[in-house]
Amino acid sequence: MSAEVVDSNPYSRLMALQRMGIVENYERIRNFSIAIVGIGGVGSVAAEMLTRCGIGRLLLYDYDKVELANMNRLFFRPDQVGMTKTDAAVQTLSDINPDVVLESYTLNITTVDGFETFMSSLKNKSFCPDKQGSGVDLVLSCVDNYEARMAVNQACNELSQTWLESGVSEDAVSGHIQLLIPGETACFACAPPLVVASGIDERTLKREGVCAASLPTTMGVVAGLLVQNTLKFLLGFGQVSPYLGYNSLKDFFPTMQMKPNPQCSNAACLKRQGEYILAKPERDAAAKAKKEAEGPSVEEGPLHDDNEWNISVVDDCEPDGTNTKSSGIYYILKSPSDKLIGFALYNKGLFFHLAPSWKFSGNTISLFLGVNHPVPMGGGLDALPEGLTHELPTADEFQNLVTPEAPTNDNDDLDELRRQLEAINSA
């Protein structure tokens, strides 16, 4: 894999990641093996992306054939209709990048024979005999049913194989990817979907005459997220998302982490959890040694010397010599009808307005906290602006405030605020 920047080098743009310092050694990608289960809307696009990235070896699994109905979302061609998806994928991918080693398996992994072949192919280390663990570096689940996902989950738990799961909703407007590391993260049986937990045959849920929607855009986005996290995992750059969702209607990308269930129904998962716990001291020692080897972090200088406005980023702690933090002064904002419309926080010369979601009627409770600073009340309540129960001090007044001799405890202040808020809600 050459890093030479010439039009005849298909890897020059990829190797630029190494020259720019994003990836330490991109050429390592030639040593990795990826298994893709399901060569459909997501799997076929993911296979194409990895092939263009120069992956070393791809194992492709699917039992279906190419149909004209697939043309809206897959990378197959009309002249390949009738071919198995695995054979058609090998034909297309080898044309894109002949350097990639391609293995195809036309089988159903949910059958006994198919599952055994799937397991043995993952164990095969002919591509990289010195590799630790199984013969692949990552398994990508791109199937469209829970039965196949549970089969992948079982195989990866037994082999202690890290895998990435992906899926697209039936209405084709949302999707997700999820990283599963046996013993460290939740497996697919730790928190199973309702259709799996209830033991329902999902084939009985399919309605006659109803076709699941499919958008090539959603498939492409999910495939892109899947391959991006695959590259980050393999090449060690950036942060791999433990779970990343995608809602195309709102362009919303939720993330979360899922810990393993100590009462998981999968025996292999429980075994991996025990192994992970026993290996914790060794991991902690390795992390400590790595931190010590890196040495103390060097403090970075300013981003730019030209700072006309003297803008700086400071810690929110008090200066040295004090042991308290100023949590500001809180004010109630009310309307003439005694309806709570918000409360304000005045802290270090700044005024923040926070709108609550509750309302109350009756007498307004004067809610304020003077933390480390007395509240100036010049003019009295009669002279206050409408909607403000306590007058906001000016910046000059705030700077001249005298700090009380006895510092106020922040926890006590927060408890008092909490009690008064509860009184508001119960009124």
Tab-separated table of C-alpha atoms in Angstrom:
chain	number	residue	atom	x	y	z
A	1	MET	CA	0.000	0.000	0.000
A	2	SER	CA	1.822	3.050	-1.294
A	3	ALA	CA	1.526	6.528	0.232
A	4	GLU	CA	2.608	8.180	-3.013
A	5	VAL	CA	0.163	10.907	-4.051
A	6	VAL	CA	-0.461	10.181	-7.727
A	7	ASP	CA	-3.628	9.696	-9.749
A	8	SER	CA	-2.750	6.049	-10.365
A	9	ASN	CA	-2.574	5.185	-6.637
A	10	PRO	CA	-6.027	4.199	-5.251
A	11	TYR	CA	-4.771	4.453	-1.667
A	12	SER	CA	-3.198	7.931	-1.756
A	13	ARG	CA	-6.288	9.645	-0.277
A	14	LEU	CA	-6.518	7.014	2.452
A	15	MET	CA	-2.848	7.287	3.336
A	16	ALA	CA	-3.373	11.033	3.765
A	17	LEU	CA	-5.002	10.152	7.101
A	18	GLN	CA	-1.603	8.930	8.231
A	19	ARG	CA	0.258	11.965	6.917
A	20	MET	CA	-2.183	14.262	8.725
A	21	GLY	CA	-1.734	12.441	12.011
A	22	ILE	CA	-5.292	11.052	12.247
A	23	VAL	CA	-4.118	7.447	11.968
A	24	GLU	CA	-0.734	6.271	13.188
A	25	ASN	CA	-0.305	3.457	10.665
A	26	TYR	CA	-3.013	3.067	8.034
A	27	GLU	CA	-1.172	0.252	6.259
A	28	ARG	CA	-2.171	-2.070	9.110
A	29	ILE	CA	-5.630	-2.286	7.537
A	30	ARG	CA	-4.215	-4.872	5.101
A	31	ASN	CA	-3.768	-7.274	8.039
A	32	PHE	CA	-7.381	-7.212	9.250
A	33	SER	CA	-10.212	-9.651	8.557
A	34	ILE	CA	-13.867	-8.623	8.765
A	35	ALA	CA	-16.905	-10.912	8.676
A	36	ILE	CA	-20.133	-9.368	7.355
A	37	VAL	CA	-23.317	-11.294	8.072
A	38	GLY	CA	-26.137	-10.193	5.786
A	39	ILE	CA	-25.353	-8.676	2.376
A	40	GLY	CA	-28.462	-6.516	2.185
A	41	GLY	CA	-29.123	-2.795	2.308
A	42	VAL	CA	-26.543	-2.112	5.026
A	43	GLY	CA	-24.215	-5.079	4.590
A	44	SER	CA	-23.586	-4.639	0.861
A	45	VAL	CA	-22.796	-0.928	1.265
A	46	ALA	CA	-20.537	-1.660	4.253
A	47	ALA	CA	-18.716	-4.328	2.230
A	48	GLU	CA	-18.166	-1.871	-0.612
A	49	MET	CA	-16.834	0.819	1.757
A	50	LEU	CA	-14.407	-1.580	3.434
A	51	THR	CA	-13.246	-2.840	0.045
A	52	ARG	CA	-12.503	0.701	-1.080
A	53	CYS	CA	-10.676	1.301	2.224
A	54	GLY	CA	-8.312	-1.569	1.406
A	55	ILE	CA	-9.319	-4.081	4.089
A	56	GLY	CA	-7.247	-7.257	3.973
A	57	ARG	CA	-9.969	-9.922	3.991
A	58	LEU	CA	-13.769	-9.984	3.878
A	59	LEU	CA	-15.968	-12.944	4.795
A	60	LEU	CA	-19.491	-12.573	3.375
A	61	TYR	CA	-22.538	-14.515	4.632
A	62	ASP	CA	-26.038	-14.578	3.128
A	63	TYR	CA	-28.468	-17.186	1.805
A	64	ASP	CA	-30.668	-14.944	-0.376
A	65	LYS	CA	-30.586	-14.127	-4.083
A	66	VAL	CA	-30.482	-10.777	-5.866
A	67	GLU	CA	-33.915	-9.511	-6.934
A	68	LEU	CA	-35.071	-6.502	-8.921
A	69	ALA	CA	-36.741	-5.228	-5.733
A	70	ASN	CA	-33.233	-4.876	-4.250
A	71	MET	CA	-32.090	-2.351	-6.841
A	72	ASN	CA	-33.322	0.653	-4.840
A	73	ARG	CA	-30.798	0.175	-2.060
A	74	LEU	CA	-28.062	-2.328	-2.878
A	75	PHE	CA	-24.928	-2.026	-4.954
A	76	PHE	CA	-25.946	-4.967	-7.144
A	77	ARG	CA	-26.694	-4.539	-10.837
A	78	PRO	CA	-29.798	-5.636	-12.787
A	79	ASP	CA	-27.721	-8.141	-14.763
A	80	GLN	CA	-26.937	-9.925	-11.477
A	81	VAL	CA	-30.587	-10.768	-10.735
A	82	GLY	CA	-30.873	-14.452	-9.867
A	83	MET	CA	-27.324	-14.754	-8.543
A	84	THR	CA	-26.749	-15.381	-4.864
A	85	LYS	CA	-25.968	-12.163	-3.032
A	86	THR	CA	-22.623	-13.538	-1.889
A	87	ASP	CA	-21.507	-14.488	-5.415
A	88	ALA	CA	-22.718	-11.181	-6.846
A	89	ALA	CA	-20.931	-9.307	-4.056
A	90	VAL	CA	-17.655	-11.113	-4.731
A	91	GLN	CA	-17.980	-10.314	-8.438
A	92	THR	CA	-18.570	-6.598	-7.840
A	93	LEU	CA	-16.096	-6.137	-4.988
A	94	SER	CA	-13.256	-7.888	-6.810
A	95	ASP	CA	-13.724	-5.440	-9.684
A	96	ILE	CA	-13.519	-2.505	-7.254
A	97	ASN	CA	-10.383	-3.703	-5.445
A	98	PRO	CA	-8.673	-6.936	-6.508
A	99	ASP	CA	-6.258	-6.661	-3.551
A	100	VAL	CA	-8.955	-7.687	-1.048
A	101	VAL	CA	-9.230	-11.393	-0.189
A	102	LEU	CA	-12.916	-12.333	-0.509
A	103	GLU	CA	-14.627	-15.414	0.919
A	104	SER	CA	-18.335	-16.061	0.359
A	105	TYR	CA	-20.649	-18.389	2.290
A	106	THR	CA	-24.126	-18.966	0.894
A	107	LEU	CA	-25.863	-20.302	3.989
A	108	ASN	CA	-28.403	-19.564	6.690
A	109	ILE	CA	-26.612	-19.198	10.042
A	110	THR	CA	-29.838	-19.921	11.976
A	111	THR	CA	-29.805	-23.574	10.872
A	112	VAL	CA	-27.681	-26.176	12.656
A	113	ASP	CA	-25.418	-26.854	9.680
A	114	GLY	CA	-25.200	-23.175	8.784
A	115	PHE	CA	-24.243	-22.205	12.339
A	116	GLU	CA	-21.493	-24.833	12.499
A	117	THR	CA	-20.032	-23.635	9.189
A	118	PHE	CA	-20.266	-20.049	10.428
A	119	MET	CA	-18.355	-20.926	13.613
A	120	SER	CA	-15.630	-22.874	11.821
A	121	SER	CA	-15.096	-20.094	9.263
A	122	LEU	CA	-14.655	-17.533	12.049
A	123	LYS	CA	-12.034	-19.771	13.689
A	124	ASN	CA	-10.040	-20.190	10.476
A	125	LYS	CA	-6.670	-18.404	10.851
A	126	SER	CA	-5.251	-19.139	7.415
A	127	PHE	CA	-5.121	-15.417	6.542
A	128	CYS	CA	-3.185	-14.474	9.686
A	129	PRO	CA	-1.873	-17.580	11.524
A	130	ASP	CA	-0.290	-15.591	14.377
A	131	LYS	CA	-3.515	-13.810	15.301
A	132	GLN	CA	-4.776	-14.170	18.870
A	133	GLY	CA	-8.334	-15.427	19.398
A	134	SER	CA	-10.488	-16.197	16.379
A	135	GLY	CA	-9.545	-15.779	12.742
A	136	VAL	CA	-11.371	-12.456	12.301
A	137	ASP	CA	-10.853	-9.090	13.950
A	138	LEU	CA	-14.480	-7.975	13.924
A	139	VAL	CA	-17.899	-9.334	12.986
A	140	LEU	CA	-20.457	-6.949	11.476
A	141	SER	CA	-24.072	-8.013	11.900
A	142	CYS	CA	-26.172	-6.516	9.096
A	143	VAL	CA	-29.125	-8.912	9.246
A	144	ASP	CA	-32.778	-7.885	9.272
A	145	ASN	CA	-34.241	-10.300	11.835
A	146	TYR	CA	-33.717	-11.076	15.509
A	147	GLU	CA	-33.262	-14.818	15.014
A	148	ALA	CA	-30.108	-14.221	12.976
A	149	ARG	CA	-28.902	-11.588	15.478
A	150	MET	CA	-29.218	-14.113	18.301
A	151	ALA	CA	-27.198	-16.617	16.245
A	152	VAL	CA	-24.420	-14.057	15.739
A	153	ASN	CA	-24.614	-13.208	19.444
A	154	GLN	CA	-24.228	-16.864	20.431
A	155	ALA	CA	-21.258	-17.430	18.136
A	156	CYS	CA	-19.442	-14.294	19.284
A	157	ASN	CA	-20.049	-15.073	22.968
A	158	GLU	CA	-18.646	-18.577	22.533
A	159	LEU	CA	-15.580	-17.288	20.669
A	160	SER	CA	-15.188	-14.148	22.833
A	161	GLN	CA	-15.393	-12.245	19.558
A	162	THR	CA	-16.056	-8.496	19.458
A	163	TRP	CA	-18.804	-7.537	17.029
A	164	LEU	CA	-20.827	-4.567	15.786
A	165	GLU	CA	-24.572	-4.896	15.385
A	166	SER	CA	-26.615	-2.680	13.060
A	167	GLY	CA	-30.225	-2.272	12.091
A	168	VAL	CA	-32.751	-0.098	10.273
A	169	SER	CA	-36.369	0.390	11.339
A	170	GLU	CA	-39.263	-1.072	9.339
A	171	ASP	CA	-40.317	2.411	8.219
A	172	ALA	CA	-36.746	3.129	7.019
A	173	VAL	CA	-36.431	6.465	8.835
A	174	SER	CA	-34.196	5.400	11.724
A	175	GLY	CA	-31.393	2.999	12.514
A	176	HIS	CA	-28.592	2.234	14.936
A	177	ILE	CA	-25.231	0.593	15.480
A	178	GLN	CA	-24.000	-1.071	18.675
A	179	LEU	CA	-20.597	-2.304	19.840
A	180	LEU	CA	-20.690	-5.623	21.709
A	181	ILE	CA	-17.617	-6.880	23.577
A	182	PRO	CA	-18.339	-10.197	25.344
A	183	GLY	CA	-18.058	-9.792	29.113
A	184	GLU	CA	-17.504	-6.027	28.982
A	185	THR	CA	-20.719	-4.784	27.376
A	186	ALA	CA	-24.253	-6.127	27.241
A	187	CYS	CA	-24.747	-8.940	24.755
A	188	PHE	CA	-27.908	-9.154	22.668
A	189	ALA	CA	-29.482	-11.497	25.238
A	190	CYS	CA	-28.710	-9.236	28.226
A	191	ALA	CA	-31.500	-6.827	27.264
A	192	PRO	CA	-33.408	-8.599	24.485
A	193	PRO	CA	-36.129	-6.924	22.411
A	194	LEU	CA	-39.702	-7.822	23.349
A	195	VAL	CA	-40.119	-10.142	20.376
A	196	VAL	CA	-37.115	-12.160	21.598
A	197	ALA	CA	-37.907	-12.070	25.328
A	198	SER	CA	-41.509	-13.189	24.748
A	199	GLY	CA	-40.467	-16.110	22.555
A	200	ILE	CA	-42.720	-15.016	19.684
A	201	ASP	CA	-41.918	-16.335	16.216
A	202	GLU	CA	-41.307	-13.063	14.413
A	203	ARG	CA	-42.323	-14.640	11.120
A	204	THR	CA	-45.905	-14.710	12.415
A	205	LEU	CA	-45.784	-10.913	12.842
A	206	LYS	CA	-45.369	-10.231	9.145
A	207	ARG	CA	-48.589	-8.944	7.621
A	208	GLU	CA	-49.694	-10.213	4.237
A	209	GLY	CA	-49.387	-7.640	1.491
A	210	VAL	CA	-47.363	-5.263	3.675
A	211	CYS	CA	-43.819	-4.541	2.521
A	212	ALA	CA	-41.184	-3.022	4.790
A	213	ALA	CA	-39.999	0.358	3.580
A	214	SER	CA	-36.443	0.863	2.400
A	215	LEU	CA	-34.534	4.073	1.752
A	216	PRO	CA	-31.028	3.982	0.279
A	217	THR	CA	-30.228	7.172	2.199
A	218	THR	CA	-30.963	5.632	5.604
A	219	MET	CA	-29.127	2.453	4.641
A	220	GLY	CA	-26.146	4.512	3.509
A	221	VAL	CA	-26.007	6.569	6.708
A	222	VAL	CA	-26.170	3.493	8.957
A	223	ALA	CA	-23.587	1.678	6.817
A	224	GLY	CA	-21.331	4.739	6.977
A	225	LEU	CA	-21.592	4.920	10.769
A	226	LEU	CA	-20.920	1.189	10.971
A	227	VAL	CA	-17.781	1.302	8.809
A	228	GLN	CA	-16.518	4.516	10.427
A	229	ASN	CA	-16.629	2.864	13.845
A	230	THR	CA	-15.096	-0.282	12.366
A	231	LEU	CA	-12.098	1.717	11.146
A	232	LYS	CA	-11.778	3.528	14.485
A	233	PHE	CA	-11.839	0.192	16.304
A	234	LEU	CA	-9.275	-1.468	14.029
A	235	LEU	CA	-6.861	1.435	13.539
A	236	GLY	CA	-7.135	2.889	17.042
A	237	PHE	CA	-8.192	6.464	16.372
A	238	GLY	CA	-11.088	8.472	17.748
A	239	GLN	CA	-13.744	6.988	20.017
A	240	VAL	CA	-15.868	3.979	19.101
A	241	SER	CA	-19.534	4.558	19.939
A	242	PRO	CA	-20.932	1.884	22.295
A	243	TYR	CA	-24.389	2.623	20.889
A	244	LEU	CA	-25.297	5.214	18.285
A	245	GLY	CA	-28.822	5.773	17.016
A	246	TYR	CA	-30.018	7.721	14.002
A	247	ASN	CA	-33.380	9.410	13.456
A	248	SER	CA	-33.538	10.817	9.939
A	249	LEU	CA	-36.716	12.825	10.579
A	250	LYS	CA	-35.062	14.977	13.235
A	251	ASP	CA	-31.369	14.372	12.427
A	252	PHE	CA	-31.057	13.043	15.969
A	253	PHE	CA	-28.105	10.841	16.993
A	254	PRO	CA	-28.688	9.450	20.526
A	255	THR	CA	-25.873	7.580	22.279
A	256	MET	CA	-25.780	5.389	25.366
A	257	GLN	CA	-23.841	2.611	27.075
A	258	MET	CA	-25.194	-0.795	28.076
A	259	LYS	CA	-23.544	-2.820	30.830
A	260	PRO	CA	-23.791	-6.636	30.854
A	261	ASN	CA	-26.652	-8.245	32.741
A	262	PRO	CA	-25.337	-10.458	35.604
A	263	GLN	CA	-28.515	-12.529	35.198
A	264	CYS	CA	-28.231	-12.912	31.427
A	265	SER	CA	-29.888	-16.028	30.009
A	266	ASN	CA	-26.853	-16.753	27.816
A	267	ALA	CA	-24.392	-19.059	29.610
A	268	ALA	CA	-21.489	-18.051	27.358
A	269	CYS	CA	-22.115	-14.388	28.186
A	270	LEU	CA	-22.009	-15.119	31.937
A	271	LYS	CA	-18.716	-16.954	31.442
A	272	ARG	CA	-17.203	-13.967	29.610
A	273	GLN	CA	-18.435	-11.628	32.351
A	274	GLY	CA	-16.576	-13.701	34.952
A	275	GLU	CA	-13.399	-13.652	32.872
A	276	TYR	CA	-13.635	-9.880	32.466
A	277	ILE	CA	-13.980	-9.349	36.228
A	278	LEU	CA	-11.003	-11.612	36.994
A	279	ALA	CA	-8.836	-9.731	34.489
A	280	LYS	CA	-9.574	-6.315	36.035
A	281	PRO	CA	-6.378	-6.102	38.187
A	282	GLU	CA	-4.251	-6.841	35.129
A	283	ARG	CA	-6.058	-4.184	33.070
A	284	ASP	CA	-5.680	-1.609	35.851
A	285	ALA	CA	-1.948	-2.319	36.144
A	286	ALA	CA	-1.492	-1.991	32.385
A	287	ALA	CA	-3.401	1.303	32.326
A	288	LYS	CA	-1.304	2.653	35.200
A	289	ALA	CA	1.945	1.640	33.498
A	290	LYS	CA	0.822	3.283	30.254
A	291	LYS	CA	-0.044	6.499	32.076
A	292	GLU	CA	3.326	6.571	33.827
A	293	ALA	CA	5.153	5.879	30.566
A	294	GLU	CA	3.425	8.803	28.882
A	295	GLY	CA	4.667	11.132	31.650
A	296	PRO	CA	3.048	14.339	32.875
A	297	SER	CA	0.956	16.192	30.358
A	298	VAL	CA	2.492	19.336	28.914
A	299	GLU	CA	0.376	22.416	29.428
A	300	GLU	CA	-0.597	23.934	26.108
A	301	GLY	CA	-0.045	27.618	25.398
A	302	PRO	CA	-2.657	30.100	24.200
A	303	LEU	CA	-4.398	29.402	20.925
A	304	HIS	CA	-3.445	32.831	19.592
A	305	ASP	CA	-1.190	35.633	20.820
A	306	ASP	CA	-3.460	38.345	19.435
A	307	ASN	CA	-6.126	38.581	22.140
A	308	GLU	CA	-7.449	42.130	21.977
A	309	TRP	CA	-10.357	41.464	24.352
A	310	ASN	CA	-8.314	39.531	26.947
A	311	ILE	CA	-10.606	36.521	26.660
A	312	SER	CA	-9.538	33.617	28.846
A	313	VAL	CA	-10.912	30.292	30.045
A	314	VAL	CA	-10.777	29.936	33.817
A	315	ASP	CA	-11.644	27.249	36.317
A	316	ASP	CA	-14.948	27.723	38.118
A	317	CYS	CA	-13.243	27.183	41.494
A	318	GLU	CA	-12.450	30.075	43.820
A	319	PRO	CA	-8.853	31.439	43.870
A	320	ASP	CA	-6.260	29.751	46.048
A	321	GLY	CA	-6.689	30.399	49.741
A	322	THR	CA	-10.445	29.909	49.852
A	323	ASN	CA	-12.347	26.712	50.363
A	324	THR	CA	-15.779	27.770	49.150
A	325	LYS	CA	-17.477	28.168	45.805
A	326	SER	CA	-19.942	30.902	44.979
A	327	SER	CA	-23.142	29.391	43.668
A	328	GLY	CA	-24.681	32.799	43.016
A	329	ILE	CA	-27.932	34.489	43.984
A	330	TYR	CA	-31.271	33.030	42.951
A	331	TYR	CA	-34.371	35.129	42.167
A	332	ILE	CA	-38.000	34.307	41.510
A	333	LEU	CA	-39.607	35.880	38.438
A	334	LYS	CA	-43.401	36.162	38.600
A	335	SER	CA	-46.228	37.639	36.557
A	336	PRO	CA	-48.877	40.002	38.007
A	337	SER	CA	-51.241	36.993	38.303
A	338	ASP	CA	-48.824	35.331	40.701
A	339	LYS	CA	-47.828	32.725	38.131
A	340	LEU	CA	-44.226	31.544	38.279
A	341	ILE	CA	-42.633	32.334	34.934
A	342	GLY	CA	-39.055	31.490	35.768
A	343	PHE	CA	-36.173	31.999	38.113
A	344	ALA	CA	-32.863	33.689	37.631
A	345	LEU	CA	-29.305	33.071	38.725
A	346	TYR	CA	-26.848	35.922	39.238
A	347	ASN	CA	-23.290	34.659	39.536
A	348	LYS	CA	-19.939	36.444	39.150
A	349	GLY	CA	-21.377	39.415	37.301
A	350	LEU	CA	-23.539	37.351	34.920
A	351	PHE	CA	-27.333	37.094	34.834
A	352	PHE	CA	-28.942	33.825	33.701
A	353	HIS	CA	-32.661	33.216	33.221
A	354	LEU	CA	-33.894	29.646	33.638
A	355	ALA	CA	-37.517	28.846	32.782
A	356	PRO	CA	-39.086	26.066	34.881
A	357	SER	CA	-41.819	23.682	33.768
A	358	TRP	CA	-44.103	24.119	36.790
A	359	LYS	CA	-46.715	26.719	37.759
A	360	PHE	CA	-48.354	27.771	41.010
A	361	SER	CA	-50.993	30.188	42.215
A	362	GLY	CA	-51.513	32.091	45.428
A	363	ASN	CA	-48.897	34.100	47.233
A	364	THR	CA	-45.521	34.161	45.541
A	365	ILE	CA	-42.751	32.658	47.629
A	366	SER	CA	-39.718	34.930	47.656
A	367	LEU	CA	-37.013	32.482	46.691
A	368	PHE	CA	-33.440	33.651	46.831
A	369	LEU	CA	-30.118	32.506	48.162
A	370	GLY	CA	-27.273	34.862	49.000
A	371	VAL	CA	-24.324	32.520	48.856
A	372	ASN	CA	-21.084	34.079	50.116
A	373	HIS	CA	-22.553	37.526	49.318
A	374	PRO	CA	-25.302	39.588	51.003
A	375	VAL	CA	-28.209	40.577	48.754
A	376	PRO	CA	-28.541	44.369	48.307
A	377	MET	CA	-32.157	45.390	48.815
A	378	GLY	CA	-31.903	49.142	48.086
A	379	GLY	CA	-35.282	50.744	47.358
A	380	GLY	CA	-37.411	48.025	49.008
A	381	LEU	CA	-39.881	45.664	47.397
A	382	ASP	CA	-42.199	48.530	46.330
A	383	ALA	CA	-39.505	49.912	44.026
A	384	LEU	CA	-38.740	46.596	42.305
A	385	PRO	CA	-39.401	46.050	38.595
A	386	GLU	CA	-42.525	44.051	37.817
A	387	GLY	CA	-41.886	40.311	37.846
A	388	LEU	CA	-38.750	40.403	40.029
A	389	THR	CA	-39.135	39.702	43.735
A	390	HIS	CA	-35.629	40.902	44.615
A	391	GLU	CA	-33.706	43.632	42.893
A	392	LEU	CA	-30.786	42.471	40.793
A	393	PRO	CA	-27.537	44.144	41.917
A	394	THR	CA	-25.563	46.077	39.341
A	395	ALA	CA	-22.116	44.914	38.325
A	396	ASP	CA	-20.500	47.678	40.421
A	397	GLU	CA	-22.588	46.797	43.482
A	398	PHE	CA	-21.700	43.146	43.053
A	399	GLN	CA	-17.967	43.874	42.964
A	400	ASN	CA	-18.228	45.934	46.181
A	401	LEU	CA	-20.185	43.333	48.139
A	402	VAL	CA	-18.584	42.261	51.395
A	403	THR	CA	-17.980	38.567	51.859
A	404	PRO	CA	-19.480	37.271	55.136
A	405	GLU	CA	-17.017	36.197	57.805
A	406	ALA	CA	-18.523	32.738	58.088
A	407	PRO	CA	-18.640	30.980	54.706
A	408	THR	CA	-21.926	29.412	53.752
A	409	ASN	CA	-22.028	25.715	53.052
A	410	ASP	CA	-23.049	24.999	49.453
A	411	ASN	CA	-24.904	21.825	50.389
A	412	ASP	CA	-27.004	23.702	52.955
A	413	ASP	CA	-27.871	26.305	50.343
A	414	LEU	CA	-28.922	23.673	47.843
A	415	ASP	CA	-31.016	21.898	50.469
A	416	GLU	CA	-32.761	25.171	51.272
A	417	LEU	CA	-33.406	25.768	47.582
A	418	ARG	CA	-34.791	22.251	47.225
A	419	ARG	CA	-37.140	22.715	50.206
A	420	GLN	CA	-38.491	25.958	48.818
A	421	LEU	CA	-39.023	24.440	45.382
A	422	GLU	CA	-40.958	21.576	46.985
A	423	ALA	CA	-43.092	24.142	48.787
A	424	ILE	CA	-43.843	25.802	45.452
A	425	ASN	CA	-44.893	22.536	43.824
A	426	SER	CA	-47.116	21.509	46.735
A	427	ALA	CA	-48.906	24.888	46.911
